[in-house]
PDB file of C-alpha atoms in Angstrom:
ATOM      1  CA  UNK A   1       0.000   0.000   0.000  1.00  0.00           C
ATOM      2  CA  UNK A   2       1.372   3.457  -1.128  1.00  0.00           C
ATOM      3  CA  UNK A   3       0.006   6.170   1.197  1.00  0.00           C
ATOM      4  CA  UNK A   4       1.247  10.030   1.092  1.00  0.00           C
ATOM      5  CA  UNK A   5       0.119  12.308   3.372  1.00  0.00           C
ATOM      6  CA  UNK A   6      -0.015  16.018   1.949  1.00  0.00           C
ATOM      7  CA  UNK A   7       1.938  17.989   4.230  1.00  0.00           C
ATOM      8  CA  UNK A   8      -0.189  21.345   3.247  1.00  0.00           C
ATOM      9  CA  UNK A   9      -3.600  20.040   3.961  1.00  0.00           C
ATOM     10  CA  UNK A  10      -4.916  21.375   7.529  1.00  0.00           C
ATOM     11  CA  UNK A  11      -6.814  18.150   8.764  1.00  0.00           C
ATOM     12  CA  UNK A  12      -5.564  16.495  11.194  1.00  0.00           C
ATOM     13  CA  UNK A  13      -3.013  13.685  10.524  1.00  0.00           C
ATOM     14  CA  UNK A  14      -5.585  10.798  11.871  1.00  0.00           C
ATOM     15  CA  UNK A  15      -7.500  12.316   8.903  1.00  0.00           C
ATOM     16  CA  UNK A  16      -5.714  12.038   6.258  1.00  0.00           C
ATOM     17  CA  UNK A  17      -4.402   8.799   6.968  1.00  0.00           C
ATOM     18  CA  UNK A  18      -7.919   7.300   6.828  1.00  0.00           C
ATOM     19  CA  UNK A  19      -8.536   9.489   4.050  1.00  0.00           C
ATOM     20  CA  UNK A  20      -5.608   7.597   2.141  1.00  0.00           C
ATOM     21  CA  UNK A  21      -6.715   4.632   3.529  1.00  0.00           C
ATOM     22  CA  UNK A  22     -10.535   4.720   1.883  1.00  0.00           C
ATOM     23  CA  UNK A  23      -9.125   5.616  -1.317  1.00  0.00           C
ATOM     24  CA  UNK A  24      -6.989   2.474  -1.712  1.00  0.00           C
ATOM     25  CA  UNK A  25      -9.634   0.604  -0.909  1.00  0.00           C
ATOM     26  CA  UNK A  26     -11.925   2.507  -3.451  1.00  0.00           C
ATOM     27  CA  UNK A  27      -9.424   2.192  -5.793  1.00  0.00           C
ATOM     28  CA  UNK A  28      -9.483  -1.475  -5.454  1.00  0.00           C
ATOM     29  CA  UNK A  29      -5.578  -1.688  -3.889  1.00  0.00           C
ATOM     30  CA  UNK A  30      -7.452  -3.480  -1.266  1.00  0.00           C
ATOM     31  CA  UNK A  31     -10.552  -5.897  -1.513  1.00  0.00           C
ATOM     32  CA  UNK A  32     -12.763  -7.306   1.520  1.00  0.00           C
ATOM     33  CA  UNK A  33     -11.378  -9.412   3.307  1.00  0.00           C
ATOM     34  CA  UNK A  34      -7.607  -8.293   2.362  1.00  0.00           C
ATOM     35  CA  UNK A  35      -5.086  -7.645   5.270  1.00  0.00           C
ATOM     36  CA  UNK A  36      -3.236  -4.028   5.768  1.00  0.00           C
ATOM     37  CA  UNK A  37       0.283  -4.288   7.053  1.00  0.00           C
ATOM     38  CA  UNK A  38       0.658  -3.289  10.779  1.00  0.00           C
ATOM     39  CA  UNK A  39      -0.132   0.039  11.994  1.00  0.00           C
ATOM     40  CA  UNK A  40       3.473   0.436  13.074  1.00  0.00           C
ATOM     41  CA  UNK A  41       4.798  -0.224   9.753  1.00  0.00           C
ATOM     42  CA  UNK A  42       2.383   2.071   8.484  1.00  0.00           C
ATOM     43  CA  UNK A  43       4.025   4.603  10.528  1.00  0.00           C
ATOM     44  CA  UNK A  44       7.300   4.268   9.769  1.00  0.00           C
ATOM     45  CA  UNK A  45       6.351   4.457   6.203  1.00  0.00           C
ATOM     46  CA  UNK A  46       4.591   7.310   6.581  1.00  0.00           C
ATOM     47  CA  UNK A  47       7.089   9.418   9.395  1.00  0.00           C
ATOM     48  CA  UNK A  48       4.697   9.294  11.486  1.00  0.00           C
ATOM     49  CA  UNK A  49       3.442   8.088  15.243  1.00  0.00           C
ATOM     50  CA  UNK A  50       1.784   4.669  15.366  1.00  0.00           C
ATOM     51  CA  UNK A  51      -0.692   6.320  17.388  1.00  0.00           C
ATOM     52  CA  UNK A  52      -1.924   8.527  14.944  1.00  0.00           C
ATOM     53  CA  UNK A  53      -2.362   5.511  12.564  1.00  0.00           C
ATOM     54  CA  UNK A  54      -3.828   3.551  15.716  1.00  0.00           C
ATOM     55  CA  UNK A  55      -6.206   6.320  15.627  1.00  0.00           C
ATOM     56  CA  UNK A  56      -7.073   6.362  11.522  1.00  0.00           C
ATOM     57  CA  UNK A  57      -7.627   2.625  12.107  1.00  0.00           C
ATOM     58  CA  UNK A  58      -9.830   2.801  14.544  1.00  0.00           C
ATOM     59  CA  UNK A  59     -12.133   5.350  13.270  1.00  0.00           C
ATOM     60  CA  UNK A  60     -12.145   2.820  10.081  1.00  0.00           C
ATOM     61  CA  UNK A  61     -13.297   0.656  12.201  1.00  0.00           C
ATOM     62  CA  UNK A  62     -16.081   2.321  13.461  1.00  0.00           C
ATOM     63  CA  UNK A  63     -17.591   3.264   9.839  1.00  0.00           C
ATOM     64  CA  UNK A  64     -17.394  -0.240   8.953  1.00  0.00           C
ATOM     65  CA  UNK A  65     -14.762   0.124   6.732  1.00  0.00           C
ATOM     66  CA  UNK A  66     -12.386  -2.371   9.210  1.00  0.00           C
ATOM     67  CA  UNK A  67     -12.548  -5.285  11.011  1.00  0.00           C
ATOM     68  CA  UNK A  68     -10.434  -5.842  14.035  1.00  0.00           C
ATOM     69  CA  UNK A  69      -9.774  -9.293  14.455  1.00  0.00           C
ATOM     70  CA  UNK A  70      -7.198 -10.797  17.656  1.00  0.00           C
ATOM     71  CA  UNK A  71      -4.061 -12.547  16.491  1.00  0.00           C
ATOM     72  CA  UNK A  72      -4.731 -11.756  12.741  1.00  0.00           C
ATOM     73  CA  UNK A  73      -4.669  -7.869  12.285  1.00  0.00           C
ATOM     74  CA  UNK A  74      -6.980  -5.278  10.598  1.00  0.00           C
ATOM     75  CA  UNK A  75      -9.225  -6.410   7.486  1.00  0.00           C
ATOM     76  CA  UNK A  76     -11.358  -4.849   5.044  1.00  0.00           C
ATOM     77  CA  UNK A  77     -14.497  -5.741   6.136  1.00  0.00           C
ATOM     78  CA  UNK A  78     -16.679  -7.913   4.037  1.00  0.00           C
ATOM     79  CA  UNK A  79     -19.450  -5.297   3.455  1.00  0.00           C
ATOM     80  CA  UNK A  80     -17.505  -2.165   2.890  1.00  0.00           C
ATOM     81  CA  UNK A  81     -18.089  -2.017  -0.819  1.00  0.00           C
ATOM     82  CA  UNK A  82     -21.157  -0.393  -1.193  1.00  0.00           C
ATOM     83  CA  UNK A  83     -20.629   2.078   2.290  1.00  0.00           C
ATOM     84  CA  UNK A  84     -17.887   3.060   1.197  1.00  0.00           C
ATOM     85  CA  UNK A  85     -18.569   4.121  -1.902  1.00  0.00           C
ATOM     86  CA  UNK A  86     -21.451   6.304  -0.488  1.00  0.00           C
ATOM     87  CA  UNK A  87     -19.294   7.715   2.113  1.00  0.00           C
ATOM     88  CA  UNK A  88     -16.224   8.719  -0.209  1.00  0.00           C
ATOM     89  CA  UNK A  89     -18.964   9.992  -2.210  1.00  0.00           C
ATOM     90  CA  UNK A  90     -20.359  11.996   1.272  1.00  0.00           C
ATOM     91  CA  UNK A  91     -17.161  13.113   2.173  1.00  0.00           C
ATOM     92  CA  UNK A  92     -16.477  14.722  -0.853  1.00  0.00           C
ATOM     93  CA  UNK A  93     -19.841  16.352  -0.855  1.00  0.00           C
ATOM     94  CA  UNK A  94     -18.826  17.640   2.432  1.00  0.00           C
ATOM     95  CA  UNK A  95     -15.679  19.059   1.304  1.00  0.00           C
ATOM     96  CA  UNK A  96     -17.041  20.922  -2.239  1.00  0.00           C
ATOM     97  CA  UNK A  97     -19.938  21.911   0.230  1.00  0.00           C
ATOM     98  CA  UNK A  98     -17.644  23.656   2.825  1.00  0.00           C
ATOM     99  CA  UNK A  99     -15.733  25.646  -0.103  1.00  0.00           C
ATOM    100  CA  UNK A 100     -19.144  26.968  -0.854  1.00  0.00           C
ATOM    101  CA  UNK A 101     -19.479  27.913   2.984  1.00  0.00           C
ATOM    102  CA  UNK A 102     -22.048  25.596   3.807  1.00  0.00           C
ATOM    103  CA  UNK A 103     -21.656  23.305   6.566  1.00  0.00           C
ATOM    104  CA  UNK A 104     -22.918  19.892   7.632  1.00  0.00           C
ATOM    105  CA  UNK A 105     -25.745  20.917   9.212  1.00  0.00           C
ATOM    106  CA  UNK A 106     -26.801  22.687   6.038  1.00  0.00           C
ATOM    107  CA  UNK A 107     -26.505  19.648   3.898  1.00  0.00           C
ATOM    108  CA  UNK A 108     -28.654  17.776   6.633  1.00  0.00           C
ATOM    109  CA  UNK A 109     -31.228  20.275   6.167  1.00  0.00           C
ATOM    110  CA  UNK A 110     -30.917  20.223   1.936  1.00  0.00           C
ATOM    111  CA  UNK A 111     -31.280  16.359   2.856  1.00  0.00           C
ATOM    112  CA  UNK A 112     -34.135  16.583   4.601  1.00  0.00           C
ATOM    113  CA  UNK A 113     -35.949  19.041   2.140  1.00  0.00           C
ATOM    114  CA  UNK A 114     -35.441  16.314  -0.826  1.00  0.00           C
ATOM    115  CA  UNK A 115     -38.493  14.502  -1.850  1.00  0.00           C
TER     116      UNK A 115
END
């Protein structure tokens, strides 16, 4: 797995490192069910702390993206295809919608006003 981390870009580093994360998995670097390497090689290879990664990881985890599993490591998880795509697709949204100056709680509300 090649992840960069864009030096420039204000979000945090836990951020972007799930950011990179998503897209190799939307890109199809990573299938379900496919193992990532350790988060402390992750680090290393990205110059950063393990925690940070730890964190990236976890927060995977808790949109479904990851499965934690004892004595076998972090996995795609088996349903991520479809979720993901939507929330790449969200995230994005949220981005384009913020350099409009809207924020999330106005796209809730344009949500909510759709038929």
């Amino acid at each position: 797995m090649l992840l960069t981390l864009d030096l420039n870009d204000q979000r945090p580093l836990h951020e972007q490192v799930a950011g990179a994360i998503r897209r190799a998995i939307a890109e199809g670097s990573y299938a379900p069910g496919d193992r990532l390497p350790p988060a402390r090689d992750l680090a290393d290879a990205l110059g950063i702390n393990a925690n940070t990664v730890l964190r990236a990881l976890r927060e995977l985890r808790d949109e479904g993206v990851l499965e934690f599993r004892r004595g076998r490591g972090v996995s795609v998880a088996s349903l991520v295809e479809g979720r993901l795509a939507i929330v790449l697709r969200l995230r994005e949204l949220l981005e384009e919608a913020g350099r409009y100056g809207y924020s999330r709680e106005d796209l809730i509300e344009m949500l909510k006003e759709l038929p």
